[in-house]
Coordinates of C-alpha atoms and ligand atoms in Angstrom, one line a residue:
M195 CA 113.1 94.2 113.2
S196 CA 111.2 92.4 110.5
H197 CA 109.1 94.4 107.9
N198 CA 106.1 93.3 105.8
I199 CA 107.0 93.6 102.2
L200 CA 104.4 93.5 99.4
F201 CA 106.1 92.2 96.3
V202 CA 104.2 93.4 93.2
F203 CA 104.9 91.9 89.8
N204 CA 103.2 90.9 86.5
R205 CA 103.7 87.2 86.0
V206 CA 102.8 85.2 82.9
P207 CA 103.7 81.7 81.8
T208 CA 107.2 81.7 80.2
S209 CA 105.7 80.5 76.9
E210 CA 103.6 83.7 76.8
K211 CA 106.4 86.1 77.6
K212 CA 106.5 87.9 74.2
G213 CA 105.0 90.9 72.4
I214 CA 103.1 93.0 74.8
W215 CA 103.7 90.5 77.6
S216 CA 107.5 90.5 77.1
E217 CA 108.2 92.7 80.2
C218 CA 106.2 90.4 82.5
V219 CA 108.2 88.0 84.7
S220 CA 108.4 84.3 84.9
S221 CA 107.6 82.1 88.0
K222 CA 111.3 81.5 88.3
T223 CA 112.1 85.2 88.7
V224 CA 109.2 85.6 91.2
S225 CA 110.6 82.7 93.3
A226 CA 114.2 84.0 93.2
I227 CA 113.2 87.6 94.2
S228 CA 110.7 86.3 96.9
M229 CA 113.4 84.1 98.4
A230 CA 115.9 87.0 98.3
L231 CA 113.5 89.3 100.1
R232 CA 112.9 86.7 102.8
E233 CA 116.7 86.3 103.2
G234 CA 116.7 89.9 104.2
G235 CA 114.7 89.0 107.3
N236 CA 111.4 90.3 106.1
Q237 CA 107.9 88.8 105.6
V238 CA 107.0 88.7 101.9
F239 CA 103.5 89.0 100.4
P240 CA 103.7 88.3 96.6
L241 CA 101.0 89.8 94.4
N242 CA 100.5 89.3 90.7
A243 CA 99.0 92.7 89.8
R244 CA 95.8 92.2 87.7
N245 CA 93.5 95.1 88.7
F246 CA 93.0 97.5 91.6
E247 CA 90.0 95.7 93.0
Q248 CA 92.1 92.5 93.2
M249 CA 94.9 94.5 94.8
D250 CA 92.6 96.1 97.4
K251 CA 91.1 92.7 98.2
F252 CA 94.6 91.2 98.7
L253 CA 95.7 94.1 101.0
G254 CA 92.5 93.5 103.1
H255 CA 93.7 90.0 103.9
I256 CA 97.3 90.6 104.9
P257 CA 99.0 92.4 107.8
P258 CA 99.8 96.1 107.3
I259 CA 102.5 96.5 104.7
D260 CA 105.6 98.6 105.4
L261 CA 107.1 98.7 101.9
A262 CA 106.2 97.5 98.4
F263 CA 108.9 96.0 96.2
V264 CA 107.4 96.9 92.8
I265 CA 108.6 95.5 89.5
A266 CA 105.1 95.5 87.9
E267 CA 105.0 97.5 84.7
G268 CA 101.2 97.8 84.9
L269 CA 98.0 95.7 85.4
L270 CA 97.5 92.4 83.6
D271 CA 93.8 93.0 83.1
S272 CA 94.6 96.3 81.3
P273 CA 97.4 95.1 79.0
E274 CA 97.9 98.6 77.4
T275 CA 99.2 99.8 80.8
L276 CA 102.1 97.4 80.4
Y277 CA 103.5 99.1 77.3
N278 CA 101.9 102.5 76.9
G279 CA 104.1 104.0 79.6
T280 CA 101.5 104.5 82.3
G281 CA 101.6 101.3 84.3
C282 CA 104.6 101.8 86.5
A283 CA 103.3 105.2 87.7
L284 CA 99.7 103.9 88.0
I285 CA 100.7 101.1 90.4
R286 CA 102.9 103.4 92.6
T287 CA 100.2 106.1 92.8
F288 CA 97.6 103.4 93.8
L289 CA 99.9 102.1 96.5
E290 CA 100.7 105.6 97.8
S291 CA 97.0 106.3 98.1
R292 CA 96.8 103.2 100.4
G293 CA 99.7 104.6 102.5
I294 CA 102.3 102.1 101.1
P295 CA 105.7 103.4 100.0
S296 CA 107.4 101.7 97.0
T297 CA 110.9 100.8 96.0
H298 CA 112.4 102.2 92.8
S299 CA 111.8 105.7 91.4
P300 CA 108.6 107.6 92.4
A301 CA 105.5 107.7 90.1
D302 CA 106.3 111.0 88.4
K303 CA 109.9 109.9 87.6
M304 CA 108.6 106.6 86.2
E305 CA 106.4 108.6 83.8
V306 CA 109.6 110.3 82.6
C307 CA 111.5 107.0 82.2
R308 CA 108.6 105.4 80.3
N309 CA 108.2 108.2 77.8
K310 CA 111.2 108.5 75.6
A311 CA 110.3 112.0 74.4
L312 CA 110.1 113.2 78.0
T313 CA 113.4 111.4 78.9
Y314 CA 115.2 113.2 76.1
E315 CA 113.7 116.5 77.0
I316 CA 114.8 116.3 80.6
L317 CA 118.3 115.0 79.9
N318 CA 118.8 117.7 77.3
Q319 CA 117.7 120.4 79.8
H320 CA 120.5 119.0 82.1
G321 CA 123.1 119.1 79.4
I322 CA 123.3 115.3 79.1
P323 CA 124.0 114.3 75.5
V324 CA 121.0 112.6 73.7
P325 CA 120.8 111.9 70.0
P326 CA 119.3 114.7 67.9
N327 CA 115.6 113.8 67.8
S328 CA 112.1 114.8 66.9
R329 CA 108.6 113.5 67.7
I330 CA 106.0 112.5 65.1
T331 CA 102.4 112.4 66.1
F332 CA 100.1 110.3 63.9
S333 CA 97.0 112.4 64.6
T334 CA 98.3 115.4 62.8
P335 CA 99.3 115.5 59.0
L336 CA 102.5 113.6 58.6
Q337 CA 104.2 115.3 55.6
P338 CA 105.0 118.6 57.3
Q339 CA 106.4 116.6 60.3
I340 CA 108.5 114.5 58.0
A341 CA 109.8 117.6 56.2
M342 CA 110.7 119.1 59.6
V343 CA 112.6 115.9 60.7
E344 CA 114.5 115.9 57.4
Q345 CA 115.5 119.5 58.0
L346 CA 116.7 118.8 61.6
I347 CA 118.4 115.4 61.2
D348 CA 120.3 113.7 58.4
Y349 CA 119.6 110.1 57.4
P350 CA 120.1 107.3 58.5
L351 CA 117.5 107.8 61.2
F352 CA 116.4 105.4 64.0
I353 CA 112.6 105.1 64.7
K354 CA 111.1 104.1 68.1
P355 CA 107.8 104.3 69.8
V356 CA 107.6 107.1 72.4
A357 CA 106.2 104.7 75.0
G358 CA 108.4 101.8 74.3
G359 CA 110.2 99.3 76.4
N360 CA 112.0 96.0 76.0
S361 CA 112.5 96.8 72.3
L362 CA 108.7 96.7 71.5
G363 CA 108.3 98.2 68.1
I364 CA 112.0 98.0 67.4
D365 CA 113.7 95.7 64.9
E366 CA 116.2 95.8 62.0
N367 CA 113.7 98.0 60.0
S368 CA 113.9 100.7 62.7
V369 CA 116.9 102.1 60.8
V370 CA 115.7 104.1 57.8
R371 CA 117.9 105.5 55.1
N372 CA 115.5 107.6 53.1
R373 CA 112.0 109.1 53.0
R374 CA 110.4 106.0 51.5
Q375 CA 111.7 103.8 54.3
L376 CA 110.7 106.3 56.9
E377 CA 107.1 106.5 55.6
R378 CA 106.9 102.7 55.5
R379 CA 108.1 102.4 59.1
I380 CA 105.6 105.0 60.3
A381 CA 102.8 103.0 58.6
T382 CA 104.0 99.7 60.3
L383 CA 104.1 101.3 63.7
A384 CA 100.7 102.9 63.3
E385 CA 99.3 99.5 62.7
E386 CA 101.2 97.6 65.4
L387 CA 99.8 98.2 68.9
N388 CA 98.1 101.4 67.8
Y389 CA 101.1 103.5 68.5
T390 CA 100.2 107.2 68.2
E391 CA 103.6 108.8 68.6
I392 CA 107.1 107.9 67.6
I393 CA 110.6 109.4 68.1
V394 CA 112.8 109.9 65.1
E395 CA 116.4 110.2 66.0
K396 CA 119.9 110.1 64.6
Y397 CA 121.0 106.5 64.0
L398 CA 124.2 105.9 66.1
E399 CA 126.4 103.3 64.6
G400 CA 129.0 103.0 67.4
Q401 CA 129.3 100.7 70.4
E402 CA 126.4 100.2 72.8
Y403 CA 126.7 100.1 76.6
T404 CA 124.3 99.5 79.4
V405 CA 125.0 100.9 82.9
G406 CA 123.4 100.1 86.2
I407 CA 123.4 102.5 89.1
L408 CA 122.2 101.8 92.6
G409 CA 121.7 104.0 95.7
N410 CA 120.4 107.4 96.7
I411 CA 122.8 109.4 98.9
S412 CA 125.8 107.3 98.1
K413 CA 125.6 105.8 94.6
T414 CA 127.2 102.7 93.2
V415 CA 127.8 102.4 89.4
L416 CA 128.1 98.7 88.6
P417 CA 130.7 97.6 86.0
P418 CA 129.0 98.6 82.7
I419 CA 128.4 96.2 79.9
A420 CA 129.9 97.0 76.5
F421 CA 128.1 95.0 73.8
S422 CA 130.3 93.6 71.1
L423 CA 130.4 95.8 68.0
D424 CA 128.7 93.2 65.8
T425 CA 125.7 92.8 68.3
G426 CA 123.6 95.2 66.1
I427 CA 120.3 96.5 67.3
R428 CA 119.2 95.0 70.6
T429 CA 115.8 93.7 69.5
S430 CA 113.4 91.9 71.9
H431 CA 114.5 88.6 70.2
A432 CA 118.2 89.4 70.9
K433 CA 117.3 90.4 74.5
R434 CA 115.4 87.1 75.1
K435 CA 118.4 85.1 74.0
G436 CA 120.2 86.2 77.1
L437 CA 123.8 87.5 77.5
K438 CA 127.1 85.6 77.6
A439 CA 130.0 87.5 79.1
G440 CA 133.1 87.3 77.0
E441 CA 131.2 86.3 73.8
D442 CA 128.6 89.0 73.2
L443 CA 129.8 91.5 75.7
E444 CA 132.6 92.8 77.9
L445 CA 132.3 94.0 81.5
I446 CA 134.1 97.3 82.2
T447 CA 135.6 97.3 85.6
C448 CA 136.7 100.4 87.6
H449 CA 140.3 99.7 86.5
D450 CA 139.4 100.5 83.0
L451 CA 139.5 104.2 81.9
R452 CA 136.2 103.9 80.0
F453 CA 134.5 103.2 83.4
F454 CA 134.8 106.9 84.5
R455 CA 133.2 108.4 81.5
L456 CA 130.2 105.9 81.6
A457 CA 129.9 106.3 85.4
E458 CA 129.8 110.0 85.2
L459 CA 127.1 109.9 82.6
A460 CA 125.1 107.4 84.7
R461 CA 125.4 109.6 87.9
R462 CA 124.3 112.8 86.0
T463 CA 121.4 110.9 84.4
F464 CA 120.2 109.5 87.7
E465 CA 120.3 113.1 89.2
A466 CA 118.6 114.7 86.2
I467 CA 115.7 112.2 86.2
G468 CA 115.4 112.4 90.0
A469 CA 115.6 108.6 90.2
A470 CA 115.6 106.5 93.3
D471 CA 117.2 103.2 94.4
V472 CA 118.1 101.8 91.0
L473 CA 118.3 102.8 87.4
R474 CA 119.7 101.2 84.3
L475 CA 120.6 103.3 81.3
D476 CA 121.5 102.5 77.7
I477 CA 124.2 104.5 76.1
K478 CA 125.4 104.4 72.4
A479 CA 128.4 105.9 70.7
N480 CA 128.3 107.6 67.3
H481 CA 130.8 107.0 64.5
D482 CA 133.6 108.9 66.3
G483 CA 133.0 107.6 69.8
Q484 CA 130.9 110.4 71.3
L485 CA 128.5 108.9 73.9
Y486 CA 124.7 109.6 74.0
V487 CA 122.1 108.3 76.4
I488 CA 119.4 106.5 74.4
D489 CA 117.2 104.9 77.0
V490 CA 116.6 105.1 80.8
N491 CA 115.0 102.2 82.6
G492 CA 113.3 102.8 86.0
T493 CA 112.5 99.1 86.5
P494 CA 115.4 97.3 84.9
S495 CA 114.8 93.5 84.6
L496 CA 115.7 91.7 87.8
S497 CA 115.8 88.2 86.4
T498 CA 118.9 86.2 87.3
S499 CA 119.9 86.3 83.6
A500 CA 119.4 90.1 83.1
S501 CA 122.1 92.6 82.5
L502 CA 121.7 94.2 85.9
F503 CA 122.6 91.1 87.8
L504 CA 125.4 90.3 85.3
M505 CA 126.9 93.7 86.2
A506 CA 126.4 93.2 89.9
R507 CA 127.9 89.7 89.9
E508 CA 131.1 91.2 88.4
T509 CA 131.7 93.0 91.7
G510 CA 131.1 89.8 93.7
L511 CA 127.5 90.6 94.7
T512 CA 125.1 87.7 94.9
F513 CA 121.5 87.9 93.6
I514 CA 120.2 88.0 97.2
E515 CA 122.6 90.9 98.0
L516 CA 121.5 92.9 94.8
I517 CA 117.8 92.6 95.7
N518 CA 118.4 93.5 99.4
L519 CA 120.5 96.5 98.4
I520 CA 117.5 97.9 96.5
V521 CA 115.3 97.2 99.5
Y522 CA 117.8 98.8 101.9
E523 CA 118.0 102.0 99.8
A524 CA 114.2 102.2 99.6
M525 CA 113.8 101.7 103.4
I526 CA 116.3 104.4 104.3
R527 CA 114.7 106.8 101.8
H528 CA 111.3 106.1 103.4
G529 CA 112.5 106.4 107.0
L530 CA 112.2 102.7 107.8
T531 CA 114.8 101.0 110.1
P532 CA 116.3 98.0 108.4
G533 CA 116.4 94.9 110.6
P534 CA 119.6 93.1 111.7
K535 CA 119.5 90.5 108.9
L536 CA 119.3 93.1 106.3
E537 CA 122.0 95.2 107.9
D538 CA 124.3 92.1 107.9
I539 CA 123.7 91.7 104.1
I540 CA 124.4 95.3 103.5
V541 CA 127.7 95.3 105.4
K542 CA 128.8 92.4 103.1
C543 CA 127.6 94.3 100.0
L544 CA 129.5 97.5 100.9
G545 CA 132.7 95.6 101.4
K546 CA 132.4 94.3 97.8
L547 CA 131.3 97.6 96.3
N548 CA 133.9 99.8 97.8
A549 CA 135.7 100.7 94.6
Y550 CA 132.3 101.4 92.8
R551 CA 130.7 103.5 95.5
Q552 CA 130.8 107.2 95.6
E553 CA 129.5 109.5 98.4
V554 CA 127.7 112.5 97.2
A555 CA 128.8 115.7 98.9
Ligands
LIG890 N1 119.6 106.1 68.0 C1 119.9 104.8 67.9 N2 120.9 104.4 67.1 C2 121.2 103.1 66.9 N3 120.6 102.1 67.6 C3 119.6 102.5 68.5 C4 119.2 103.8 68.7 N4 118.3 103.9 69.7 C5 118.1 102.6 70.0 N5 118.8 101.7 69.4 C6 118.9 100.3 69.5 O1 117.6 99.8 69.8 C7 117.6 99.1 71.1 C8 116.3 99.4 71.9 O2 116.2 100.8 72.0 P1 115.9 101.5 73.4 O3 115.9 103.0 73.1 O4 116.9 101.0 74.3 O5 114.5 101.1 73.8 P2 113.9 100.0 74.7 O6 113.2 100.8 75.8 O7 112.9 99.2 73.9 O8 115.0 99.2 75.3 C9 118.9 99.7 71.8 O9 119.3 98.7 72.7 C10 119.8 99.8 70.6 O10 120.4 98.6 70.2
LIG891 MG1 116.8 99.9 76.1

């Protein structure tokens, strides 16, 4: 049985993929994902999400949609939705109101993923280690808030926007070692993109990891990436440069003892957030190797050069298989029956993922 899949993304020309547009996708990624979705035996209706009127008009001209594969972070005509943390949820809620279920985590969970303060609060409630942190709001007097931070956490501190993503508002000056640097950083962020709230947290100097987890009832933790110790802060510039296995990073397979610690943290984080289908989390160690979750991504990049595919490829999965695995998980979760072509792909995936897959009791 073939399904109609609405593929929702934010595409901009590659030359414009920076700053607030940095989480948008290129034509190359749109083509690769569209092709993969078709390989799963489904009809694909690609839509570059600009505004709700345009989306409604598009929906009026196509056959009824069974599932939306949504990687859009917001609406291109309201650019603030792309980076202020509201876009992912906004699009899902809109589609739901039109009776269309979506892939990836539901709207309310996306809100949690896109708000670093909320992410930390929820993970903390579930006993998952996050760096000691505090929130600073620009609309209330700063000095008492700074004094409070200094009481709670020792310098060096790391500063990030509450509603960040793709390292927006993060660079080498995000590490502050005294009050003067902290005040200067706050002033910079208040000017840039009109941030209104930031997170101040303990600077963690150890190794950084990123872990991808797929599934719902059964979950697959892909071989995590350990970034080389001299990678430093993953700024948007560093992320744009792409990743080279062996040089900048190491893939940790299930034969490595470190895998189990990272996989356990990923599974607990997925559960705590109430995520669905796919999640990628960033983990960082402190000076003595203790691990902390520093970031949770509900819509991890699905470009062919992104870390999620790099991790998937280590298990032998192809790009087509990775995309269709996400579709399959979403279909089962929404009560849709996958067609035979999709089933065939999934059988191949499961064979490759055996060692990484764990049934949940
Ligand atoms: N507490 C921290 N200590 C040290 N480095 C950090 C800390 N938090 C974030 N970073 C660095 O900044 C990068 C981006 O931060 P992250 O929280 O992942 O936000 P984003 O959503 O922008 O990816 C991380 O990949 C890491 O290199
Ligand atoms: Mg991150």
